[in-house]
PDB file of C-alpha atoms in Angstrom:
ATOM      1  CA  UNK Y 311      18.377 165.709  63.533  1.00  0.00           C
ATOM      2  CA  UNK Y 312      17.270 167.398  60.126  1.00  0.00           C
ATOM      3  CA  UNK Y 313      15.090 166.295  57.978  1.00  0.00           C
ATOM      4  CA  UNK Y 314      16.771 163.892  56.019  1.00  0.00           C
ATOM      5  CA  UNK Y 315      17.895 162.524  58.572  1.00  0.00           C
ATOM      6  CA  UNK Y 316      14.535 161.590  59.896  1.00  0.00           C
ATOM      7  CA  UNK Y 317      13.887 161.096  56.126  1.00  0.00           C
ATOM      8  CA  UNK Y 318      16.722 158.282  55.712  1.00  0.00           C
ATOM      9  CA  UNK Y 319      16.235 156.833  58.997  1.00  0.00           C
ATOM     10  CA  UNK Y 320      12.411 156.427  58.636  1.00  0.00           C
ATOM     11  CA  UNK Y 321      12.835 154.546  55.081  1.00  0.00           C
ATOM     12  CA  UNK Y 322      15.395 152.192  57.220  1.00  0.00           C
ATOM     13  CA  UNK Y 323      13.049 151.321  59.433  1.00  0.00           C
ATOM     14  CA  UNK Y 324      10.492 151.086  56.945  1.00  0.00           C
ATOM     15  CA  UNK Y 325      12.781 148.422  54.470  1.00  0.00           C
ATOM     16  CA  UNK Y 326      12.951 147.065  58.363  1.00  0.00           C
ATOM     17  CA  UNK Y 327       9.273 146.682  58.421  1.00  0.00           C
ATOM     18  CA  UNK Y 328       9.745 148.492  61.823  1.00  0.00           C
ATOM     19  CA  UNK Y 329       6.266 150.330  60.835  1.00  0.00           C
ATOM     20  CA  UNK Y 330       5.165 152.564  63.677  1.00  0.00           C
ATOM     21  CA  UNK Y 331       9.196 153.667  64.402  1.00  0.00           C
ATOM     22  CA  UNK Y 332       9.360 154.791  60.335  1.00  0.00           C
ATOM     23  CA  UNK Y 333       5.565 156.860  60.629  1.00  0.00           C
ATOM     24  CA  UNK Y 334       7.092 158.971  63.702  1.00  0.00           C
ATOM     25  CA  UNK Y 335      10.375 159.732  61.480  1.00  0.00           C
ATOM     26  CA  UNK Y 336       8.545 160.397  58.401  1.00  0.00           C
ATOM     27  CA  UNK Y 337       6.099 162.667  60.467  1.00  0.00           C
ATOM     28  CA  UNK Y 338       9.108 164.741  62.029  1.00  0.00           C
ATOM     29  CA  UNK Y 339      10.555 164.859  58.751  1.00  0.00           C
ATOM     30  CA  UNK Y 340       7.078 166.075  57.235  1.00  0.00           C
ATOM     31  CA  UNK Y 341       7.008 168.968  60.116  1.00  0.00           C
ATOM     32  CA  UNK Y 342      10.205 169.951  59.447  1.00  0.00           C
ATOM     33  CA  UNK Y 343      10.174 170.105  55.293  1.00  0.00           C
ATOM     34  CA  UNK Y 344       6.809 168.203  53.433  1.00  0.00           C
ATOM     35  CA  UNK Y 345       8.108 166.366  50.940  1.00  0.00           C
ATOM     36  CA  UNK Y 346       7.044 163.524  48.412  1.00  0.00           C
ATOM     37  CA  UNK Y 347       9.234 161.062  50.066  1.00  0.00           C
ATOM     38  CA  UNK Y 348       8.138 161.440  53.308  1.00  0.00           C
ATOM     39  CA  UNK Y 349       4.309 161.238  52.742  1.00  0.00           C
ATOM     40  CA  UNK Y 350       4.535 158.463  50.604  1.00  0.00           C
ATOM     41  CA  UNK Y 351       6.659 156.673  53.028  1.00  0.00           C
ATOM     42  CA  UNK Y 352       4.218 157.205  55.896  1.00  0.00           C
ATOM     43  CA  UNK Y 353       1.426 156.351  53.914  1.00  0.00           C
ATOM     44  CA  UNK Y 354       3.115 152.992  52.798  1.00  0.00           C
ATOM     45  CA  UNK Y 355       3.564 152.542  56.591  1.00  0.00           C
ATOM     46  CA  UNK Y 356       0.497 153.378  57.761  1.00  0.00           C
ATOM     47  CA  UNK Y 357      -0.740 151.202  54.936  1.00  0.00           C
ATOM     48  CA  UNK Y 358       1.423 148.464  56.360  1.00  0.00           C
ATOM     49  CA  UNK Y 359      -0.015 148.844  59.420  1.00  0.00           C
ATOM     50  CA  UNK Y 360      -3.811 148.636  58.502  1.00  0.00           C
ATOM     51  CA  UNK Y 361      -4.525 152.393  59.253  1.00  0.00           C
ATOM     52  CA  UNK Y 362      -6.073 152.719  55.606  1.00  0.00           C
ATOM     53  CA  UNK Y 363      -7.841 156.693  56.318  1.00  0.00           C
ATOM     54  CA  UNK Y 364      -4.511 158.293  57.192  1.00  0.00           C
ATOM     55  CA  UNK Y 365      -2.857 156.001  54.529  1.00  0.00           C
ATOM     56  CA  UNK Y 366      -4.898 157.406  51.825  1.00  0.00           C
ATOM     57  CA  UNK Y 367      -4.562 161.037  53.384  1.00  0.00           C
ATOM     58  CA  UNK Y 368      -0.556 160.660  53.207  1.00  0.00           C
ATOM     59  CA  UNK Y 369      -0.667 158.669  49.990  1.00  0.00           C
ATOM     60  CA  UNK Y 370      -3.248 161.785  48.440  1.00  0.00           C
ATOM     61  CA  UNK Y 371      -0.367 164.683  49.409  1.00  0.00           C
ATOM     62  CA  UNK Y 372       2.249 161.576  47.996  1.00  0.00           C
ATOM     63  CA  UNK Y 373       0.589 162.310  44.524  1.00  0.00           C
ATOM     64  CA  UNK Y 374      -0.123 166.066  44.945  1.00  0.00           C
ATOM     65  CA  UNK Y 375       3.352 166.593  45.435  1.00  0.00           C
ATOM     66  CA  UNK Y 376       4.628 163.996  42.562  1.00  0.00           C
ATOM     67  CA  UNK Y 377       2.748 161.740  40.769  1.00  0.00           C
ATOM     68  CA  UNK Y 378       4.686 158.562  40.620  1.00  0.00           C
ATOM     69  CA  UNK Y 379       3.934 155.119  39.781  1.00  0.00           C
ATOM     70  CA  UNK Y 380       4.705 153.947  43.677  1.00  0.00           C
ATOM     71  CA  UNK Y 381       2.175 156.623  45.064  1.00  0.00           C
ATOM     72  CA  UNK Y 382      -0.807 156.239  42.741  1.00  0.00           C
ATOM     73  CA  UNK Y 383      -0.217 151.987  43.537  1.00  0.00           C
ATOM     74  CA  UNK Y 384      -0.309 152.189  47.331  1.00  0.00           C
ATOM     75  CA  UNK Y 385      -3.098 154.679  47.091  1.00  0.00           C
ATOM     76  CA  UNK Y 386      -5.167 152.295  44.512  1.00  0.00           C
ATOM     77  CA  UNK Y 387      -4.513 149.629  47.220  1.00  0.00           C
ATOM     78  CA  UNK Y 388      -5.707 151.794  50.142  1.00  0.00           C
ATOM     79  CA  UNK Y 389      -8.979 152.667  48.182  1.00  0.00           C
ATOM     80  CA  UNK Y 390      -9.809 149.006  47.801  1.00  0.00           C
ATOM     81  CA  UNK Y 391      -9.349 148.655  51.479  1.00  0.00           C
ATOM     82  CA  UNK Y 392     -11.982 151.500  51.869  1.00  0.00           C
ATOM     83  CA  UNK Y 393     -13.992 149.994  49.778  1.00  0.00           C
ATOM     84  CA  UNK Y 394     -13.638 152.780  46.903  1.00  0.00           C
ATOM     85  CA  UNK Y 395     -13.332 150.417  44.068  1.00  0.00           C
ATOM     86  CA  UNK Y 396     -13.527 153.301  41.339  1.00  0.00           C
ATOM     87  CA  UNK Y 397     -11.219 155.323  42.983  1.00  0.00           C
ATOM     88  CA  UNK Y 398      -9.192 152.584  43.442  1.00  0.00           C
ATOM     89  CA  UNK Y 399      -9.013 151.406  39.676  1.00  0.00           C
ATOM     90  CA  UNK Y 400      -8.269 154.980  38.447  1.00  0.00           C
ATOM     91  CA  UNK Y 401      -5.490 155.406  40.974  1.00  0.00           C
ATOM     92  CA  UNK Y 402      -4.062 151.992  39.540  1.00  0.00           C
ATOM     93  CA  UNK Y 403      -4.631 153.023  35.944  1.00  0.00           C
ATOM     94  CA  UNK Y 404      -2.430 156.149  36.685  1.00  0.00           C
ATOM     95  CA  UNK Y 405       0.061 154.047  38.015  1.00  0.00           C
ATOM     96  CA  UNK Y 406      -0.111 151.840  34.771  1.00  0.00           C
ATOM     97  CA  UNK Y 407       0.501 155.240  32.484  1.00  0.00           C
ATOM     98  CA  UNK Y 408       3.711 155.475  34.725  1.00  0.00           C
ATOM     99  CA  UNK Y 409       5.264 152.010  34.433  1.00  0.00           C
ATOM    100  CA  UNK Y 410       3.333 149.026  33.347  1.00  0.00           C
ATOM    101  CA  UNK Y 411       4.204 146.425  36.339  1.00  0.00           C
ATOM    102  CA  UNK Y 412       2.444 142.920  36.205  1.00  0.00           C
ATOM    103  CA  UNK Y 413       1.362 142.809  40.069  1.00  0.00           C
ATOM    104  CA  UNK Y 414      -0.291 146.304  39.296  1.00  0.00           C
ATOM    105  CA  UNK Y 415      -2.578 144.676  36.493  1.00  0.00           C
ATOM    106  CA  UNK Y 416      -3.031 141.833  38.549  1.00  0.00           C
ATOM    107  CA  UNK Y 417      -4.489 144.282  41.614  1.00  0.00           C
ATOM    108  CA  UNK Y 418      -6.290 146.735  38.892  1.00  0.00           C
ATOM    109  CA  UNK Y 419      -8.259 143.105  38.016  1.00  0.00           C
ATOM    110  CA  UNK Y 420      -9.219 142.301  41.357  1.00  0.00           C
ATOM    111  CA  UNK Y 421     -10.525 145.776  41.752  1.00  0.00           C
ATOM    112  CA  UNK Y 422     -12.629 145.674  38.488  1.00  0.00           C
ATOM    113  CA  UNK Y 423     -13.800 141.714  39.924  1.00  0.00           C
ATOM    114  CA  UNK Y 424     -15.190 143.614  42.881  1.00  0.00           C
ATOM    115  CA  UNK Y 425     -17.348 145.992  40.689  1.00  0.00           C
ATOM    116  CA  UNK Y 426     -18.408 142.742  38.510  1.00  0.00           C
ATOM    117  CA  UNK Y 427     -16.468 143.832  35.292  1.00  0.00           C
ATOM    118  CA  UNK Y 428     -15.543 140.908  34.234  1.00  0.00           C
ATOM    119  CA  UNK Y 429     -14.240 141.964  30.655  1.00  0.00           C
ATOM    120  CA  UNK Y 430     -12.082 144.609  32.120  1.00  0.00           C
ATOM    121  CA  UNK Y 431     -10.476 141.987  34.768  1.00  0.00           C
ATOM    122  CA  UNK Y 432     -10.220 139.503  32.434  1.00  0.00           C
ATOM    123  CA  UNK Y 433      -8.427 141.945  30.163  1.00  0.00           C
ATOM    124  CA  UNK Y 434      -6.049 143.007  32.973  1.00  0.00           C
ATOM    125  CA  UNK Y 435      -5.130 139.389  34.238  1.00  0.00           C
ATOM    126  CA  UNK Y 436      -4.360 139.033  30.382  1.00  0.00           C
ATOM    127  CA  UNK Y 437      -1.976 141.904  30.690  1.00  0.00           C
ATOM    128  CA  UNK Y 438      -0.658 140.931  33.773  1.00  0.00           C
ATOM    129  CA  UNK Y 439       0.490 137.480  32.289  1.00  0.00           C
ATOM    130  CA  UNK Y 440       1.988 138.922  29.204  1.00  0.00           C
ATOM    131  CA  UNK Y 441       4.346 140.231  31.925  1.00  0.00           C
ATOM    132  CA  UNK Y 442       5.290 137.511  34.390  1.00  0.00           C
ATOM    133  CA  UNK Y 443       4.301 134.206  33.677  1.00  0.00           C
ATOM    134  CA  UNK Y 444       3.137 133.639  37.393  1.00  0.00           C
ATOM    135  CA  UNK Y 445       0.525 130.774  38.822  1.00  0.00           C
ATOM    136  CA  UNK Y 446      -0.944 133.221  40.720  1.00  0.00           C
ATOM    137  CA  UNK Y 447      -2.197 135.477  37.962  1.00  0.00           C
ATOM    138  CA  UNK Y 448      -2.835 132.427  35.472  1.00  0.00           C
ATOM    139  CA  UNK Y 449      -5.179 130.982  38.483  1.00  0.00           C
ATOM    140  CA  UNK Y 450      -7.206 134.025  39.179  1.00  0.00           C
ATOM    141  CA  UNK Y 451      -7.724 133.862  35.419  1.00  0.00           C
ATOM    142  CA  UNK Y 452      -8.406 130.783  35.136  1.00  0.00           C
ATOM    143  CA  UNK Y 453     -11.088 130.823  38.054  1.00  0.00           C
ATOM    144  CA  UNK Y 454     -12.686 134.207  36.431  1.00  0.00           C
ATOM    145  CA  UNK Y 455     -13.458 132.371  33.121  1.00  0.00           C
ATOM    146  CA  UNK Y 456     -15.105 128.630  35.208  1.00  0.00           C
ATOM    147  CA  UNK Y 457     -17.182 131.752  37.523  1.00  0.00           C
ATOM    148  CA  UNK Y 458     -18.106 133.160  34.358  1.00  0.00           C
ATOM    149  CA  UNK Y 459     -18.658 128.880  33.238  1.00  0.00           C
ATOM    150  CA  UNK Y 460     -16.406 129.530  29.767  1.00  0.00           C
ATOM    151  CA  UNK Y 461     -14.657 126.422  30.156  1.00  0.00           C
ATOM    152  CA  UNK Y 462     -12.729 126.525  26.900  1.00  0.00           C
ATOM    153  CA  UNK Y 463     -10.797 129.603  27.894  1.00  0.00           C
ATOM    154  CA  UNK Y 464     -10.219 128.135  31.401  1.00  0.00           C
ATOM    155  CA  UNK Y 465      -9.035 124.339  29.783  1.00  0.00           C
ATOM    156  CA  UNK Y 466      -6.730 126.406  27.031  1.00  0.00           C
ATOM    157  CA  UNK Y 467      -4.838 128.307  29.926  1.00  0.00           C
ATOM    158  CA  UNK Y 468      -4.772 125.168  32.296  1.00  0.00           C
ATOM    159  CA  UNK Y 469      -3.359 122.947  29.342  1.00  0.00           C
ATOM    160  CA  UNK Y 470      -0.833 125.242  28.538  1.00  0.00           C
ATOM    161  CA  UNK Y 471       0.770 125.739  32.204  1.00  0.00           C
ATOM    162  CA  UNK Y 472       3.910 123.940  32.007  1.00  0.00           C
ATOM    163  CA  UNK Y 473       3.662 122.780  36.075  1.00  0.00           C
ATOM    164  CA  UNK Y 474      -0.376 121.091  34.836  1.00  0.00           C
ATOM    165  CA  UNK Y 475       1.554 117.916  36.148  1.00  0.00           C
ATOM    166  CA  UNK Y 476       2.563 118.153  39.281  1.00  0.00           C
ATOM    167  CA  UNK Y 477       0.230 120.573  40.615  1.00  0.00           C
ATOM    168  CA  UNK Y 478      -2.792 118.982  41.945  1.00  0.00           C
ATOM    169  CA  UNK Y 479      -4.903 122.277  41.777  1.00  0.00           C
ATOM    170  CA  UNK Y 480      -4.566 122.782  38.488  1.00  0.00           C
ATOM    171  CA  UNK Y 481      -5.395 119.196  37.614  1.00  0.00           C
ATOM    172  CA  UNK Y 482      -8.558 119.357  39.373  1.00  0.00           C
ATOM    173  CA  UNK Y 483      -9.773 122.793  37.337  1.00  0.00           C
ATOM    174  CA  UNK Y 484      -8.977 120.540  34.475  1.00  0.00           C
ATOM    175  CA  UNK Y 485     -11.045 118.025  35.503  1.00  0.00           C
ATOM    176  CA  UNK Y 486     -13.906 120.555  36.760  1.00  0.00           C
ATOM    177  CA  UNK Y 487     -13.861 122.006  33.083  1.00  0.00           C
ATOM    178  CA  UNK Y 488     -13.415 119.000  31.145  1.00  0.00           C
ATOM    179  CA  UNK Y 489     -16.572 117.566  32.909  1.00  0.00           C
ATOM    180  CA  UNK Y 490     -18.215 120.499  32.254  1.00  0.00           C
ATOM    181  CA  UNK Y 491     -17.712 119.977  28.793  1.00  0.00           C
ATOM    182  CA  UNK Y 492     -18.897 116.425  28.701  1.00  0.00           C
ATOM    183  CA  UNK Y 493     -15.165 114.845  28.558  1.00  0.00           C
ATOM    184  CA  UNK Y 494     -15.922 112.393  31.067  1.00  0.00           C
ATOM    185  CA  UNK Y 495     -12.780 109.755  30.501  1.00  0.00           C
ATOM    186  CA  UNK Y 496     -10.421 112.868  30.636  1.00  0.00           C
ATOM    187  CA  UNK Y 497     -12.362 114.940  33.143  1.00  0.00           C
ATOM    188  CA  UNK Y 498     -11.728 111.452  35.590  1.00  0.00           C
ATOM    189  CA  UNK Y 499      -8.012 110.734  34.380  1.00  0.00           C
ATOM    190  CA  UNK Y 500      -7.077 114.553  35.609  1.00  0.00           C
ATOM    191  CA  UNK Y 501      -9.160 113.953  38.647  1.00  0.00           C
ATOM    192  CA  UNK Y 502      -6.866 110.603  39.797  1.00  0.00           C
ATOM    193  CA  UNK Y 503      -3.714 112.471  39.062  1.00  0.00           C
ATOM    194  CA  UNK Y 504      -4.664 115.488  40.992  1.00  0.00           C
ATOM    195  CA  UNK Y 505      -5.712 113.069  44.094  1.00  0.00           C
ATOM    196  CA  UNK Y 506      -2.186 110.590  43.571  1.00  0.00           C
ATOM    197  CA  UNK Y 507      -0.143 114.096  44.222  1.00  0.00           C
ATOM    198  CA  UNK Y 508      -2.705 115.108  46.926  1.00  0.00           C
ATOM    199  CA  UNK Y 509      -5.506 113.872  48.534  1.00  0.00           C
ATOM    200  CA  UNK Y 510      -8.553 116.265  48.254  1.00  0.00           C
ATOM    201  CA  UNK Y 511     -12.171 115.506  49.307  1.00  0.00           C
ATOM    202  CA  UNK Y 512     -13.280 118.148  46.839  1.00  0.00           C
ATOM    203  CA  UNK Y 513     -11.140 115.768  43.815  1.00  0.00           C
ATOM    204  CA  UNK Y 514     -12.784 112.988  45.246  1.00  0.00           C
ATOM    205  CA  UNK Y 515     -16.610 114.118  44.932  1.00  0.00           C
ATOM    206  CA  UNK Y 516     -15.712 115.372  41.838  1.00  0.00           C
ATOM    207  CA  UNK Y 517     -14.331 112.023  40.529  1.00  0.00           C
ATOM    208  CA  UNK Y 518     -17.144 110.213  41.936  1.00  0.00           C
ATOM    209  CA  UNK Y 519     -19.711 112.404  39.994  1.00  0.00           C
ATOM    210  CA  UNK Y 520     -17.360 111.255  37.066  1.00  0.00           C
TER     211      UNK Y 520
END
């Protein structure tokens, strides 16, 4: 075969999540013609595949070759599995300059969380939501501000999730917060509601200290 052959049949296999098939096409490819595609789609497989080192090697010649949003991403993701949390959150910023993405912001936050810069994460959980609307990034925001015991900005974000009702997490952080902030009555209302959709021991001690 040539090499995009091996090219088109290792991104298959890759969409496949057939991982260690797509690295030995994308490495015959490679020795045949390097090529942006080809080391950025064995470094997403090796990624895949928990082999962070040559990840980050691939994903480096990736971005030599063309700097793209996908490249600088993956390799952002393999720094913070190599615990390079600086390289990781410039490799993400890059990828931010590219396209602004909302899962990007959301993994440049956790990156800045692990270097304890919490104005930074909060900042890019903030960007992340002005995106996509998404629990996920509302409750890692939400959990920064009751770490960092502001329980105003954690109540304002809780109160204005439109599934606060039926979601028996985000009752309890209501509760958590409102007893923090002396609202007993409330703090034990969203407490019951939280354990009447499901029964938690944590909403129960909670209640009780109510």
């Amino acid at each position: 075969m040539d090499n995009d052959n091996y090219l088109e049949h290792g991104k298959k296999k890759l969409y496949e999540k057939n991982y260690k098939p797509a690295i030995k096409d994308f490495e015959k490819s490679i020795s045949i013609q390097p090529n942006y595609e080809a080391y950025l789609g064995l470094g997403v497989s090796l990624f895949k595949i928990k082999k962070y080192h040559e990840a980050n090697c691939a994903l480096e010649l990736a971005v030599g070759i063309k700097k793209t949003s996908a490249a600088y991403y993956y390799l952002g993701l393999t720094c913070v599995e190599l615990n390079k949390f600086n390289d990781s959150i410039e490799n993400l910023r890059n990828s931010l300059v590219i396209s602004k993405k909302a899962e990007t912001y959301y993994r440049l936050a956790l990156s800045y969380l692990k270097i304890s810069n919490f104005p930074e994460a909060i900042n890019s959980l903030e960007q992340s939501l002005k995106l996509v609307d998404s629990l996920k990034f509302r409750m890692k925001l939400i959990d920064v501000y009751m770490a960092l015991n502001l329980f105003h900005n954690a109540l304002k974000i809780i109160n204005n999730s439109t599934d606060l009702s039926v979601d028996s997490n985000l009752l309890m952080k209501r509760g958590i917060c409102l007893f923090h902030l002396n609202q007993f009555e409330e703090s034990k209302k969203s407490f019951i509601q939280s354990i009447e959709i499901h029964k938690e021991s944590k909403a129960m001690k909670w209640l009780a200290n109510c």
